[in-house]
Amino acid sequence: MTREPAPRIVHFLLHVPKCAGTTVEDHFAHHLGKAFQIAPRWDSVLRDVIGNRYPGIDLDGVKVVSGHSVSRSLGAHLPGVEIRESVLLRDPLGYFLSFYNYRWTRYGNGFGSEPPSFETWYARQRLNPISRFLLMRYFEQGVPALYRLSSAGRLAWLEKRLRGFHFVGSYRRADEMIAGISRELGIAEHIDPRNVTAEKKLRAEQVPDDLRARILRENAVDLALFERWGDRGWSGQPTATRPALPRFDQPRYVAGDMLTGLFKI
């Protein structure tokens, strides 16, 4: 009796900003060569409306796809392939601090203007950036569809889909995720960290308590994702109780994103 060949497997590794994605990508690029690919960004004004698109992409022989522009619709280019999705998450304070220190690193290297104080800089950022990134970039819930979801709606919508992921965990579990997927692929498991800023302009212990509390309060969706899914790993369910989040705060997101857009002009 002839056995059916095992289905081809392709890993989608979502690169959420400031969540160890560079370390992940460097590892698989080094060990897989052409079997690793960074998903290209679709240079179109429609990207923020209908999500990323991949005209002419060639995924023949590819085993791992990553990048800020990988999205679920990429699966349409892989008919009959088993897609295994994985993502690393981060707590809101850690995310904003890492991004702020990165901006200072860029400034020190001659790129961009000098950043303002952390509190002033934070006031110009989008709320719940990690859940927003997942909704817009990977799940392609673009504008205006994004704004139909309240904070409670965003968390519930994402959690329903994260349950089917191969790996979900804290960015501190990047080595575990890399090693596990490497074993599946039959490549080396040793990891060399990347994109780690040795000199930090600001550390967590230097953030005033009132500002720290404000960041956690204003980014409750991302905090809930991290607390509930940071220890999920390869299987299982969220490990913390789902908090009660606002159900009718969509206007806050619209106003906040408009303000952020003005600062970027």
mmCIF file of C-alpha atoms in Angstrom:
data_model
loop_
_atom_site.group_PDB
_atom_site.id
_atom_site.type_symbol
_atom_site.label_atom_id
_atom_site.label_comp_id
_atom_site.label_asym_id
_atom_site.label_seq_id
_atom_site.Cartn_x
_atom_site.Cartn_y
_atom_site.Cartn_z
ATOM 1 C CA MET A 1 0.000 0.000 0.000
ATOM 2 C CA THR A 2 1.466 3.364 -1.067
ATOM 3 C CA ARG A 3 1.638 6.035 1.581
ATOM 4 C CA GLU A 4 0.494 9.538 0.819
ATOM 5 C CA PRO A 5 3.416 11.982 0.912
ATOM 6 C CA ALA A 6 3.552 14.224 3.969
ATOM 7 C CA PRO A 7 2.147 17.685 3.300
ATOM 8 C CA ARG A 8 4.583 20.509 2.767
ATOM 9 C CA ILE A 9 4.879 22.756 5.822
ATOM 10 C CA VAL A 10 5.673 26.474 5.744
ATOM 11 C CA HIS A 11 6.161 28.525 8.899
ATOM 12 C CA PHE A 12 4.801 32.067 9.085
ATOM 13 C CA LEU A 13 6.785 33.920 11.788
ATOM 14 C CA LEU A 14 5.098 37.234 12.514
ATOM 15 C CA HIS A 15 7.643 39.980 13.156
ATOM 16 C CA VAL A 16 5.918 42.302 15.614
ATOM 17 C CA PRO A 17 8.209 45.338 16.093
ATOM 18 C CA LYS A 18 10.467 45.245 19.175
ATOM 19 C CA CYS A 19 9.618 41.591 19.927
ATOM 20 C CA ALA A 20 12.923 39.847 19.082
ATOM 21 C CA GLY A 21 11.991 39.497 15.422
ATOM 22 C CA THR A 22 15.467 40.411 14.167
ATOM 23 C CA THR A 23 17.021 37.597 16.200
ATOM 24 C CA VAL A 24 14.451 35.171 14.773
ATOM 25 C CA GLU A 25 14.960 36.273 11.189
ATOM 26 C CA ASP A 26 18.752 36.292 11.313
ATOM 27 C CA HIS A 27 18.754 32.725 12.633
ATOM 28 C CA PHE A 28 16.567 31.280 9.892
ATOM 29 C CA ALA A 29 18.143 33.375 7.140
ATOM 30 C CA HIS A 30 21.561 32.052 8.144
ATOM 31 C CA HIS A 31 20.563 28.382 8.339
ATOM 32 C CA LEU A 32 17.974 28.180 5.543
ATOM 33 C CA GLY A 33 19.360 30.473 2.864
ATOM 34 C CA LYS A 34 16.905 30.677 -0.029
ATOM 35 C CA ALA A 35 14.390 28.579 1.914
ATOM 36 C CA PHE A 36 13.842 31.650 4.124
ATOM 37 C CA GLN A 37 12.060 34.707 2.783
ATOM 38 C CA ILE A 38 11.097 38.137 4.104
ATOM 39 C CA ALA A 39 7.585 38.938 2.882
ATOM 40 C CA PRO A 40 7.739 42.004 0.617
ATOM 41 C CA ARG A 41 5.758 45.138 1.355
ATOM 42 C CA TRP A 42 3.094 46.010 -1.200
ATOM 43 C CA ASP A 43 3.756 49.619 -2.176
ATOM 44 C CA SER A 44 0.159 50.737 -2.589
ATOM 45 C CA VAL A 45 -2.182 53.212 -0.904
ATOM 46 C CA LEU A 46 -4.607 50.312 -0.550
ATOM 47 C CA ARG A 47 -2.319 48.475 1.860
ATOM 48 C CA ASP A 48 -3.896 50.110 4.909
ATOM 49 C CA VAL A 49 -7.373 49.350 3.573
ATOM 50 C CA ILE A 50 -7.315 45.757 2.321
ATOM 51 C CA GLY A 51 -3.992 44.541 3.695
ATOM 52 C CA ASN A 52 -0.791 43.432 1.995
ATOM 53 C CA ARG A 53 -0.770 41.805 -1.417
ATOM 54 C CA TYR A 54 1.995 39.820 -3.132
ATOM 55 C CA PRO A 55 1.909 40.176 -6.906
ATOM 56 C CA GLY A 56 4.441 37.895 -8.581
ATOM 57 C CA ILE A 57 5.824 36.374 -5.372
ATOM 58 C CA ASP A 58 7.673 33.048 -5.735
ATOM 59 C CA LEU A 59 7.538 30.734 -2.708
ATOM 60 C CA ASP A 60 8.888 27.615 -4.382
ATOM 61 C CA GLY A 61 11.052 25.753 -1.854
ATOM 62 C CA VAL A 62 10.463 28.290 0.915
ATOM 63 C CA LYS A 63 10.143 26.845 4.435
ATOM 64 C CA VAL A 64 9.931 29.984 6.578
ATOM 65 C CA VAL A 65 8.430 33.401 5.838
ATOM 66 C CA SER A 66 8.788 36.357 8.197
ATOM 67 C CA GLY A 67 8.925 40.139 8.205
ATOM 68 C CA HIS A 68 6.714 43.068 9.144
ATOM 69 C CA SER A 69 4.657 42.525 5.983
ATOM 70 C CA VAL A 70 3.780 38.850 6.259
ATOM 71 C CA SER A 71 0.000 38.517 6.322
ATOM 72 C CA ARG A 72 -2.513 35.706 6.322
ATOM 73 C CA SER A 73 -3.486 36.291 2.686
ATOM 74 C CA LEU A 74 -0.013 35.068 1.704
ATOM 75 C CA GLY A 75 -1.421 31.586 2.261
ATOM 76 C CA ALA A 76 -3.335 31.938 -1.001
ATOM 77 C CA HIS A 77 0.024 31.538 -2.766
ATOM 78 C CA LEU A 78 0.598 28.207 -1.014
ATOM 79 C CA PRO A 79 -2.318 25.945 -1.963
ATOM 80 C CA GLY A 80 -2.263 22.539 -0.275
ATOM 81 C CA VAL A 81 0.462 23.637 2.157
ATOM 82 C CA GLU A 82 0.173 23.362 5.941
ATOM 83 C CA ILE A 83 0.916 26.802 7.371
ATOM 84 C CA ARG A 84 2.165 27.037 10.951
ATOM 85 C CA GLU A 85 1.826 30.501 12.448
ATOM 86 C CA SER A 86 3.963 31.750 15.354
ATOM 87 C CA VAL A 87 4.258 35.102 17.114
ATOM 88 C CA LEU A 88 6.127 36.702 20.019
ATOM 89 C CA LEU A 89 4.498 39.372 22.203
ATOM 90 C CA ARG A 90 5.719 42.052 24.608
ATOM 91 C CA ASP A 91 4.359 44.040 27.554
ATOM 92 C CA PRO A 92 3.388 47.659 26.763
ATOM 93 C CA LEU A 93 5.998 49.364 28.954
ATOM 94 C CA GLY A 94 8.788 47.191 27.556
ATOM 95 C CA TYR A 95 7.596 47.836 24.012
ATOM 96 C CA PHE A 96 7.507 51.622 24.336
ATOM 97 C CA LEU A 97 10.829 51.772 26.170
ATOM 98 C CA SER A 98 12.507 49.631 23.526
ATOM 99 C CA PHE A 99 11.071 51.787 20.750
ATOM 100 C CA TYR A 100 12.128 54.989 22.529
ATOM 101 C CA ASN A 101 15.676 53.731 23.039
ATOM 102 C CA TYR A 102 15.750 52.647 19.403
ATOM 103 C CA ARG A 103 14.827 56.190 18.355
ATOM 104 C CA TRP A 104 17.758 57.494 20.408
ATOM 105 C CA THR A 105 20.059 54.947 18.783
ATOM 106 C CA ARG A 106 18.899 56.116 15.355
ATOM 107 C CA TYR A 107 19.479 59.732 16.355
ATOM 108 C CA GLY A 108 22.952 58.874 17.629
ATOM 109 C CA ASN A 109 23.716 57.313 14.249
ATOM 110 C CA GLY A 110 22.672 60.468 12.406
ATOM 111 C CA PHE A 111 19.081 59.591 11.521
ATOM 112 C CA GLY A 112 16.122 61.750 12.498
ATOM 113 C CA SER A 113 15.718 64.572 14.980
ATOM 114 C CA GLU A 114 16.503 64.391 18.680
ATOM 115 C CA PRO A 115 13.646 62.639 20.507
ATOM 116 C CA PRO A 116 11.769 64.610 23.195
ATOM 117 C CA SER A 117 11.277 63.376 26.756
ATOM 118 C CA PHE A 118 9.831 59.889 27.088
ATOM 119 C CA GLU A 119 6.482 61.200 28.358
ATOM 120 C CA THR A 120 6.141 63.649 25.459
ATOM 121 C CA TRP A 121 7.199 61.006 22.953
ATOM 122 C CA TYR A 122 4.781 58.436 24.399
ATOM 123 C CA ALA A 123 1.850 60.874 24.102
ATOM 124 C CA ARG A 124 2.416 60.875 20.320
ATOM 125 C CA GLN A 125 2.263 57.083 19.918
ATOM 126 C CA ARG A 126 -0.693 54.927 18.920
ATOM 127 C CA LEU A 127 -2.482 53.070 21.690
ATOM 128 C CA ASN A 128 -2.194 49.289 21.876
ATOM 129 C CA PRO A 129 0.335 49.146 19.017
ATOM 130 C CA ILE A 130 0.952 45.381 19.191
ATOM 131 C CA SER A 131 -2.693 44.354 18.863
ATOM 132 C CA ARG A 132 -3.117 47.033 16.201
ATOM 133 C CA PHE A 133 -0.152 45.652 14.266
ATOM 134 C CA LEU A 134 -1.573 42.129 14.390
ATOM 135 C CA LEU A 135 -5.024 43.272 13.297
ATOM 136 C CA MET A 136 -3.814 45.472 10.430
ATOM 137 C CA ARG A 137 -0.670 43.787 9.189
ATOM 138 C CA TYR A 138 -1.244 40.082 9.650
ATOM 139 C CA PHE A 139 -5.019 39.749 9.777
ATOM 140 C CA GLU A 140 -5.526 42.643 7.312
ATOM 141 C CA GLN A 141 -8.246 44.468 9.185
ATOM 142 C CA GLY A 142 -7.532 47.776 7.525
ATOM 143 C CA VAL A 143 -9.109 51.191 7.802
ATOM 144 C CA PRO A 144 -12.046 51.660 8.239
ATOM 145 C CA ALA A 145 -12.787 48.038 9.290
ATOM 146 C CA LEU A 146 -10.284 48.339 12.146
ATOM 147 C CA TYR A 147 -12.365 50.997 13.872
ATOM 148 C CA ARG A 148 -15.451 48.855 14.211
ATOM 149 C CA LEU A 149 -13.667 47.023 17.040
ATOM 150 C CA SER A 150 -13.609 48.331 20.610
ATOM 151 C CA SER A 151 -10.878 47.374 23.069
ATOM 152 C CA ALA A 152 -12.944 44.387 24.230
ATOM 153 C CA GLY A 153 -13.672 43.495 20.621
ATOM 154 C CA ARG A 154 -10.028 43.664 19.577
ATOM 155 C CA LEU A 155 -8.926 41.336 22.346
ATOM 156 C CA ALA A 156 -11.700 38.804 21.700
ATOM 157 C CA TRP A 157 -11.149 38.916 17.917
ATOM 158 C CA LEU A 158 -7.425 38.281 18.211
ATOM 159 C CA GLU A 159 -7.686 35.602 20.878
ATOM 160 C CA LYS A 160 -10.111 33.579 18.792
ATOM 161 C CA ARG A 161 -7.475 33.354 16.065
ATOM 162 C CA LEU A 162 -4.390 32.986 18.250
ATOM 163 C CA ARG A 163 -5.803 29.713 19.599
ATOM 164 C CA GLY A 164 -4.911 28.088 16.285
ATOM 165 C CA PHE A 165 -1.300 29.329 16.234
ATOM 166 C CA HIS A 166 1.660 26.968 16.375
ATOM 167 C CA PHE A 167 3.519 29.030 19.007
ATOM 168 C CA VAL A 168 2.524 32.135 20.968
ATOM 169 C CA GLY A 169 4.665 33.529 23.755
ATOM 170 C CA SER A 170 6.636 36.319 25.341
ATOM 171 C CA TYR A 171 9.548 37.778 23.388
ATOM 172 C CA ARG A 172 11.702 36.364 26.191
ATOM 173 C CA ARG A 173 10.817 32.904 24.874
ATOM 174 C CA ALA A 174 12.291 33.619 21.448
ATOM 175 C CA ASP A 175 15.066 31.052 21.959
ATOM 176 C CA GLU A 176 12.491 28.384 22.805
ATOM 177 C CA MET A 177 10.466 29.144 19.687
ATOM 178 C CA ILE A 178 13.537 29.252 17.439
ATOM 179 C CA ALA A 179 14.911 25.987 18.824
ATOM 180 C CA GLY A 180 11.591 24.169 18.463
ATOM 181 C CA ILE A 181 10.997 25.244 14.879
ATOM 182 C CA SER A 182 14.640 24.551 14.036
ATOM 183 C CA ARG A 183 14.215 20.974 15.258
ATOM 184 C CA GLU A 184 11.155 20.599 13.052
ATOM 185 C CA LEU A 185 13.198 21.823 10.087
ATOM 186 C CA GLY A 186 16.297 19.783 10.927
ATOM 187 C CA ILE A 187 18.630 22.757 11.249
ATOM 188 C CA ALA A 188 20.933 24.005 14.026
ATOM 189 C CA GLU A 189 19.237 25.241 17.189
ATOM 190 C CA HIS A 190 21.971 27.587 18.482
ATOM 191 C CA ILE A 191 20.807 31.203 18.560
ATOM 192 C CA ASP A 192 22.858 34.399 18.297
ATOM 193 C CA PRO A 193 20.890 37.416 19.663
ATOM 194 C CA ARG A 194 20.546 40.406 17.352
ATOM 195 C CA ASN A 195 19.328 44.020 17.526
ATOM 196 C CA VAL A 196 20.144 44.362 21.232
ATOM 197 C CA THR A 197 20.923 47.946 22.258
ATOM 198 C CA ALA A 198 23.764 47.913 24.793
ATOM 199 C CA GLU A 199 23.358 51.596 25.712
ATOM 200 C CA LYS A 200 19.832 52.488 26.827
ATOM 201 C CA LYS A 201 18.732 56.103 27.146
ATOM 202 C CA LEU A 202 15.989 55.115 29.575
ATOM 203 C CA ARG A 203 15.396 52.042 31.723
ATOM 204 C CA ALA A 204 12.173 50.716 33.213
ATOM 205 C CA GLU A 205 13.153 51.629 36.775
ATOM 206 C CA GLN A 206 13.576 55.269 35.698
ATOM 207 C CA VAL A 207 9.965 55.629 34.526
ATOM 208 C CA PRO A 208 7.834 57.444 37.152
ATOM 209 C CA ASP A 209 5.136 55.315 38.763
ATOM 210 C CA ASP A 210 2.301 57.520 37.503
ATOM 211 C CA LEU A 211 3.523 57.318 33.904
ATOM 212 C CA ARG A 212 4.039 53.569 34.193
ATOM 213 C CA ALA A 213 0.463 53.154 35.457
ATOM 214 C CA ARG A 214 -0.843 55.368 32.657
ATOM 215 C CA ILE A 215 0.913 53.309 29.973
ATOM 216 C CA LEU A 216 -0.495 50.038 31.321
ATOM 217 C CA ARG A 217 -3.987 51.539 31.669
ATOM 218 C CA GLU A 218 -4.048 53.098 28.196
ATOM 219 C CA ASN A 219 -2.681 49.943 26.525
ATOM 220 C CA ALA A 220 -4.835 47.398 28.322
ATOM 221 C CA VAL A 221 -5.415 45.289 25.186
ATOM 222 C CA ASP A 222 -1.695 44.707 24.645
ATOM 223 C CA LEU A 223 -1.203 44.117 28.367
ATOM 224 C CA ALA A 224 -3.958 41.481 28.362
ATOM 225 C CA LEU A 225 -2.463 39.751 25.320
ATOM 226 C CA PHE A 226 0.927 39.593 27.008
ATOM 227 C CA GLU A 227 -0.363 38.441 30.384
ATOM 228 C CA ARG A 228 -2.739 35.850 28.929
ATOM 229 C CA TRP A 229 -0.590 34.520 26.082
ATOM 230 C CA GLY A 230 3.008 35.164 27.148
ATOM 231 C CA ASP A 231 3.286 31.703 28.700
ATOM 232 C CA ARG A 232 1.108 29.804 26.247
ATOM 233 C CA GLY A 233 3.977 28.353 24.205
ATOM 234 C CA TRP A 234 3.284 25.468 21.839
ATOM 235 C CA SER A 235 -0.205 24.555 22.928
ATOM 236 C CA GLY A 236 -2.842 25.177 25.522
ATOM 237 C CA GLN A 237 -4.965 28.118 26.483
ATOM 238 C CA PRO A 238 -4.394 31.610 27.896
ATOM 239 C CA THR A 239 -2.987 31.481 31.408
ATOM 240 C CA ALA A 240 -4.706 34.504 33.012
ATOM 241 C CA THR A 241 -8.272 35.737 33.387
ATOM 242 C CA ARG A 242 -9.545 37.969 30.596
ATOM 243 C CA PRO A 243 -9.973 41.512 31.956
ATOM 244 C CA ALA A 244 -13.100 43.603 31.500
ATOM 245 C CA LEU A 245 -12.244 46.080 28.730
ATOM 246 C CA PRO A 246 -14.292 48.944 27.235
ATOM 247 C CA ARG A 247 -16.890 47.861 24.668
ATOM 248 C CA PHE A 248 -17.688 51.237 23.121
ATOM 249 C CA ASP A 249 -14.381 53.124 22.926
ATOM 250 C CA GLN A 250 -13.904 53.075 19.150
ATOM 251 C CA PRO A 251 -13.887 56.919 18.936
ATOM 252 C CA ARG A 252 -10.832 56.995 21.213
ATOM 253 C CA TYR A 253 -8.865 54.962 18.653
ATOM 254 C CA VAL A 254 -9.979 57.163 15.760
ATOM 255 C CA ALA A 255 -8.999 60.361 17.593
ATOM 256 C CA GLY A 256 -5.703 58.907 18.798
ATOM 257 C CA ASP A 257 -4.659 57.699 15.361
ATOM 258 C CA MET A 258 -5.541 61.060 13.814
ATOM 259 C CA LEU A 259 -3.387 62.842 16.399
ATOM 260 C CA THR A 260 -0.497 60.446 15.782
ATOM 261 C CA GLY A 261 -0.825 61.046 12.058
ATOM 262 C CA LEU A 262 -0.523 64.811 12.569
ATOM 263 C CA PHE A 263 2.731 64.399 14.498
ATOM 264 C CA LYS A 264 4.168 62.338 11.639
ATOM 265 C CA ILE A 265 3.447 64.937 8.981
#
